[in-house]
Short mmCIF file of C-alpha atoms and ligand atoms in Angstrom, two decimals:
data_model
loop_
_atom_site.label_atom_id
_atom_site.label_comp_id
_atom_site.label_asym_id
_atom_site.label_seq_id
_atom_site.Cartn_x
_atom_site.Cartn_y
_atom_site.Cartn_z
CA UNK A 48 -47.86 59.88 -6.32
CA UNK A 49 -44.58 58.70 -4.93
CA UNK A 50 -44.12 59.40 -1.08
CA UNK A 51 -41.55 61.45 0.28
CA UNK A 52 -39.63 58.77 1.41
CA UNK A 53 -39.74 56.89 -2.01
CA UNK A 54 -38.98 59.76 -3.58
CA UNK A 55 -36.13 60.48 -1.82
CA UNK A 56 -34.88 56.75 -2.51
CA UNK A 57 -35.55 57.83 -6.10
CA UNK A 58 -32.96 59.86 -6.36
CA UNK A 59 -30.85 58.61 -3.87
CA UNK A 60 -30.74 56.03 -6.56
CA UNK A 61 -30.13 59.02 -9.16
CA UNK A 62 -26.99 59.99 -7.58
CA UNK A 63 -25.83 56.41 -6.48
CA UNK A 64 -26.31 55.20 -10.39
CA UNK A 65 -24.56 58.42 -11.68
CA UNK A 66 -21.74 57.81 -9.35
CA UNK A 67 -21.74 54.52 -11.42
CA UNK A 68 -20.84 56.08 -14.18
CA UNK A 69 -24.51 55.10 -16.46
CA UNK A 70 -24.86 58.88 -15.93
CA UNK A 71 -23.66 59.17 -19.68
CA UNK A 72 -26.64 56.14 -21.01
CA UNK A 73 -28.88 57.21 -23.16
CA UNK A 74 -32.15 55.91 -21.03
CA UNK A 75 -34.71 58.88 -21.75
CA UNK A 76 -38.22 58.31 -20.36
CA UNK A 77 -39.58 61.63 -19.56
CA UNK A 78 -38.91 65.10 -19.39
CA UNK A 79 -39.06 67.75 -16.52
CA UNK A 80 -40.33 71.00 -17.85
CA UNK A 81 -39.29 73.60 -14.79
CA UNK A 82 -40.56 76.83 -14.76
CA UNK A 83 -38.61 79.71 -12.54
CA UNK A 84 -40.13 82.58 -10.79
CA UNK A 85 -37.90 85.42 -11.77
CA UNK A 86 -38.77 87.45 -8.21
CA UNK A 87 -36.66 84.26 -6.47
CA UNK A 88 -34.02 84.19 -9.20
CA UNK A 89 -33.20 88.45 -8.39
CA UNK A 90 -33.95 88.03 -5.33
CA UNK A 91 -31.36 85.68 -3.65
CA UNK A 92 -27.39 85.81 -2.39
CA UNK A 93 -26.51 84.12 -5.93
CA UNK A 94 -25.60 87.32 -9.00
CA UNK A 95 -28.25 87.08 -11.36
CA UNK A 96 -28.33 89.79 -14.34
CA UNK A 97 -31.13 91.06 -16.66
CA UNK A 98 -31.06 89.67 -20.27
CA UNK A 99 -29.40 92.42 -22.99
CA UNK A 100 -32.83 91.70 -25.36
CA UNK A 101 -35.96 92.15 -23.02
CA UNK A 102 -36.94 93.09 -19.90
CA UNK A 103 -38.16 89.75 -18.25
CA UNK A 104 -41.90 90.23 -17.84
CA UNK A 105 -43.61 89.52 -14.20
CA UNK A 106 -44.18 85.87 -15.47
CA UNK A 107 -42.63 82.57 -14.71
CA UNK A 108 -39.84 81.96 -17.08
CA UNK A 109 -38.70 78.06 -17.83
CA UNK A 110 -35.21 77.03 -16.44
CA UNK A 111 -34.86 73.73 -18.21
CA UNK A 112 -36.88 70.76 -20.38
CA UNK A 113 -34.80 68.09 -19.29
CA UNK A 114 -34.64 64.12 -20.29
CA UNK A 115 -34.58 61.67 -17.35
CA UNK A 116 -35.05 57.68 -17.50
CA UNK A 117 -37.60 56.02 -15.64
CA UNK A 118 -35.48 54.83 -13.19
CA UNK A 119 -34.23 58.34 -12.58
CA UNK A 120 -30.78 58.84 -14.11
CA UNK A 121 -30.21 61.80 -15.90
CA UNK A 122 -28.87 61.62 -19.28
CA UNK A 123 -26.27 64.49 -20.41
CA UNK A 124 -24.10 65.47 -23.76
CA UNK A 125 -25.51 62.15 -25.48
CA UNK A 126 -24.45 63.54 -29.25
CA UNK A 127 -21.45 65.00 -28.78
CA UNK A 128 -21.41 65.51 -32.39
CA UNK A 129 -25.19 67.71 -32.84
CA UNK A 130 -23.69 70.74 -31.47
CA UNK A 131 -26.30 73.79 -30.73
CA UNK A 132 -26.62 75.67 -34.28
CA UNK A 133 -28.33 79.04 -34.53
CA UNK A 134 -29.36 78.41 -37.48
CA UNK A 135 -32.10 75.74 -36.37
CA UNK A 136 -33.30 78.44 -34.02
CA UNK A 137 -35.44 80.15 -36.70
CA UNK A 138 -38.92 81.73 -36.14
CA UNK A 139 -37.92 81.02 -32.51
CA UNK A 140 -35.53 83.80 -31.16
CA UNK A 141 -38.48 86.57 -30.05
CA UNK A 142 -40.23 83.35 -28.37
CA UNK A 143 -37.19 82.15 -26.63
CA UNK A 144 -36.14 85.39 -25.44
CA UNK A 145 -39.47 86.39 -23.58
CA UNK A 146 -39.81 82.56 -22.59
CA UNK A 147 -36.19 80.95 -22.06
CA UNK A 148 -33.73 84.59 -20.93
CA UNK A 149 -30.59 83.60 -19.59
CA UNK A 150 -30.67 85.28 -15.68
CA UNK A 151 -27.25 84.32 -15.43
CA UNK A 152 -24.39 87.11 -15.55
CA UNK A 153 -22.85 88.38 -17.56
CA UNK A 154 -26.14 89.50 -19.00
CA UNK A 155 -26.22 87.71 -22.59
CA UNK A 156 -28.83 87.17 -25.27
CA UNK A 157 -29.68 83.93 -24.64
CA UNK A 158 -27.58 82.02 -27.49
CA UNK A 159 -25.20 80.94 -24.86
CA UNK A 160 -27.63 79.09 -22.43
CA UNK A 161 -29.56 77.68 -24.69
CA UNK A 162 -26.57 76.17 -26.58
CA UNK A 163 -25.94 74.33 -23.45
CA UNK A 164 -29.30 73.55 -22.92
CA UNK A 165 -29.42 71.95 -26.31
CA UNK A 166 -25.57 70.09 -26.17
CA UNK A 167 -26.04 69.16 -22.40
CA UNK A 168 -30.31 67.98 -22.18
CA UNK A 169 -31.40 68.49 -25.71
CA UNK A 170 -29.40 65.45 -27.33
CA UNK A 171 -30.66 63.35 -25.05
CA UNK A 172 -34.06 63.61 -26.62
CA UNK A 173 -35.80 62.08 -29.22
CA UNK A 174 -36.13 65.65 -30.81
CA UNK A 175 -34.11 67.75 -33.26
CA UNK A 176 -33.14 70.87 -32.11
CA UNK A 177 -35.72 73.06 -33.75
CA UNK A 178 -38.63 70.90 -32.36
CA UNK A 179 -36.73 70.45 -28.39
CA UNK A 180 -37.39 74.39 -28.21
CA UNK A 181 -40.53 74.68 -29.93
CA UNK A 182 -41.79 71.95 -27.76
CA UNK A 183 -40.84 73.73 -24.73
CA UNK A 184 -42.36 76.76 -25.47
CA UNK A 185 -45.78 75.23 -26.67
CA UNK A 186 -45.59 73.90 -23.16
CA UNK A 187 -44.96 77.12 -21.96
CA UNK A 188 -47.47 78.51 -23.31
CA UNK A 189 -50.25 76.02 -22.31
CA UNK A 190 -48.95 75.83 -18.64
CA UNK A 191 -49.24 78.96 -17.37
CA UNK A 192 -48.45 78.69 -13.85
CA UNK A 193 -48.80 82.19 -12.92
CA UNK A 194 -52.76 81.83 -14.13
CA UNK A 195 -53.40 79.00 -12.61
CA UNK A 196 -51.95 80.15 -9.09
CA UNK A 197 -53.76 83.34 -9.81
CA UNK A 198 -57.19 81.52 -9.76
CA UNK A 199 -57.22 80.47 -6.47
CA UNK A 200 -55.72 83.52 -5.11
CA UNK A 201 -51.94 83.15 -5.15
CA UNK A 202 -50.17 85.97 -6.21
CA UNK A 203 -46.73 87.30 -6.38
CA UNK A 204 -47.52 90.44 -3.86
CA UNK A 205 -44.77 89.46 -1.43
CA UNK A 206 -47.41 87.48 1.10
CA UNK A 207 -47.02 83.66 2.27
CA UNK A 208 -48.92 80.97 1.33
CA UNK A 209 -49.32 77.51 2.44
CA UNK A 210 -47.64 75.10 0.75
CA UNK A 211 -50.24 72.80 0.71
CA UNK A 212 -51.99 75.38 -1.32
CA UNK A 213 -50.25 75.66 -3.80
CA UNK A 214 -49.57 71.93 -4.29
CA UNK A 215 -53.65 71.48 -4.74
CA UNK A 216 -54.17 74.71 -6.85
CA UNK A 217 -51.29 73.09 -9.46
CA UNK A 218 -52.42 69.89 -9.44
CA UNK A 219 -55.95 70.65 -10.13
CA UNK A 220 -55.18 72.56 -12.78
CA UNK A 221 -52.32 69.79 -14.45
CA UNK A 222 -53.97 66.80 -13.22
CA UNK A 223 -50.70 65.52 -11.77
CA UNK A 224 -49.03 67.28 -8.67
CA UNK A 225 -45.86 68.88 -10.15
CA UNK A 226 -42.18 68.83 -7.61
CA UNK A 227 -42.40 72.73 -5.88
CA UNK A 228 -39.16 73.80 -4.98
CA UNK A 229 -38.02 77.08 -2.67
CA UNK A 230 -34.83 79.12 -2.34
CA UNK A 231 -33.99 81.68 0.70
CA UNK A 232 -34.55 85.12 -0.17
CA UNK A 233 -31.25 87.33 0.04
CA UNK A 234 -31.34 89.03 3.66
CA UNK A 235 -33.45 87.27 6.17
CA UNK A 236 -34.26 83.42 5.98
CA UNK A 237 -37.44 83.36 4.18
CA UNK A 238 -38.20 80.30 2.14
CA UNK A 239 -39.68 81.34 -1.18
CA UNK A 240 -41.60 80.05 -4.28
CA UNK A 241 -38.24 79.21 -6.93
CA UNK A 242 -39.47 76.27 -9.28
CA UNK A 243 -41.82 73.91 -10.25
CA UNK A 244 -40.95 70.77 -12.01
CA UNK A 245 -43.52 69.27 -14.46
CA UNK A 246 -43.14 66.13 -16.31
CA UNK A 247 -43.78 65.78 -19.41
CA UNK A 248 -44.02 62.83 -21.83
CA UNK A 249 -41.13 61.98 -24.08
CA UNK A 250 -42.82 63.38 -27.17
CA UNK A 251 -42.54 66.86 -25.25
CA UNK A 252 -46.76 67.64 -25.34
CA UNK A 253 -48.18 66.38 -22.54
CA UNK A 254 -48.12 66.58 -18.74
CA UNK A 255 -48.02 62.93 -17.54
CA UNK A 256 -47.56 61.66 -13.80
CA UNK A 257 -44.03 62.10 -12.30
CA UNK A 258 -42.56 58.72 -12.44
CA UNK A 259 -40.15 59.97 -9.44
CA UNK A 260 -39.95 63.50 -7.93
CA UNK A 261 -37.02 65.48 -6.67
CA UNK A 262 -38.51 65.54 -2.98
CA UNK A 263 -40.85 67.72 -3.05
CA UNK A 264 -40.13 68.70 0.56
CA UNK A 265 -36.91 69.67 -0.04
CA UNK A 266 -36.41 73.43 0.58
CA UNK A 267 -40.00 74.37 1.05
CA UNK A 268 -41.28 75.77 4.04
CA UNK A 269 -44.82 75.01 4.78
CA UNK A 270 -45.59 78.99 4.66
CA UNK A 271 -43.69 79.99 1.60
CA UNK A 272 -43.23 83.85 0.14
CA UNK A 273 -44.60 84.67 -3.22
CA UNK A 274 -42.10 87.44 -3.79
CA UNK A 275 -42.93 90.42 -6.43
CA UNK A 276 -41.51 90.85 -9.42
C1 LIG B 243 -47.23 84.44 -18.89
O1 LIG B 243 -46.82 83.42 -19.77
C2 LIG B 243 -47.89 82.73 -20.34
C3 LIG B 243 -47.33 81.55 -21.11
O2 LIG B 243 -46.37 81.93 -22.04
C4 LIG B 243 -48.70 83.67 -21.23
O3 LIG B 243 -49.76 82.99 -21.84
C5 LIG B 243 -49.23 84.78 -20.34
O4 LIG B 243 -49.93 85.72 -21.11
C6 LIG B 243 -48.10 85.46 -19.60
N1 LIG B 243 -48.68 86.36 -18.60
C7 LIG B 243 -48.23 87.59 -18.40
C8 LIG B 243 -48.90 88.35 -17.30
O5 LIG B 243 -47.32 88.10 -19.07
#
């Protein structure tokens, strides 16, 4: 596991090499699956709005399955060309919507987020469209956070837990410590549970050991709310 201060050189790097312009290269050597907390999307100064197909469930939803190189740039839009096409999005759209809902307003049904998702991360796999989503939702389903923070008593009821915690409880159950990150909730300054990076290998199936991690400091308390949902 990477320090804090590596990490932060990490991506100091990240942002130094994208001001570079090799932002647009192609270099894909893992993915970061991250997973959102609904309670600390609602339940911040930023709009969000409920989905037009389902209610999202009291469940972590996934923000993003994102291609990064090794060295920590960030691929984006590498085939301008393969353009999100809801056609390849068969036997996937009940999955997605319970899985991947837009938050964002105006409420939508997903098609326009994950279009971007797809043009803007997607390409920059080594997967077709069909099996980028598919892959993210097998994920999904294997990872499930809110379980595993269950199990050793974490639960979205609104209380604080150490941050420390919650680190162990994930990585024993993932083998790897995933990135935690934490928003302010909307009135007062609490710091609260927001999302959890993962990474993945390139294939898109298994949880590997974060070559770099946003730092994981960043935003996070050392008491942090589990808000309700
Ligand atoms: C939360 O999502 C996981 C993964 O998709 C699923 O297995 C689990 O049943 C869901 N839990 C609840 C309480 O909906």
């Amino acid at each position: 596991m990477m320090s804090r201060t590596s990490s932060s050189i990490f991506f100091s790097f990240l942002i130094i090499q994208c001001l570079v312009v090799v932002c647009f290269s192609q270099n894909f050597g893992f993915f970061y699956l991250i997973q959102q907390w609904p309670g600390s999307v609602f339940g911040t100064e930023q709009k969000s709005c409920y989905p037009t197909t389902v209610k999202p469930a009291t469940n972590f939803t996934i923000h993003g399955l994102w291609p990064y190189g090794i060295d920590g740039m960030q691929p984006t839009y590498c085939k301008p060309h393969n353009h999100f096409k809801r056609s390849k999005m068969s036997g996937l759209n009940s999955r997605m919507q319970v899985s991947w809902p837009s938050l964002a307003c105006p409420s939508g049904n997903g098609i326009k987020l994950w279009s971007n998702e797809w043009d803007k991360y997607g390409t920059c796999s080594r997967s077709k469209q069909h099996e980028y989503f598919e892959a993210a939702l097998k994920l999904k389903d294997k990872i499930d956070l809110l379980q595993i923070l269950k199990k050793s008593g974490i639960k979205p009821d609104g209380k604080f837990y150490n941050l420390f915690k919650i680190k162990d409880s994930l990585r024993g159950a993932l083998g790897y410590e995933p990135g935690v990150f934490c928003n302010d909730e909307k009135s007062g300054k609490n710091n609260q549970l927001f999302q959890i990076f993962i990474c993945i290998d390139p294939s898109g199936s298994k949880v590997i050991e974060c070559p770099g991690l946003p730092d994981a400091g960043i935003g996070c308390a050392s008491k942090i709310k589990f808000p309700a949902f």
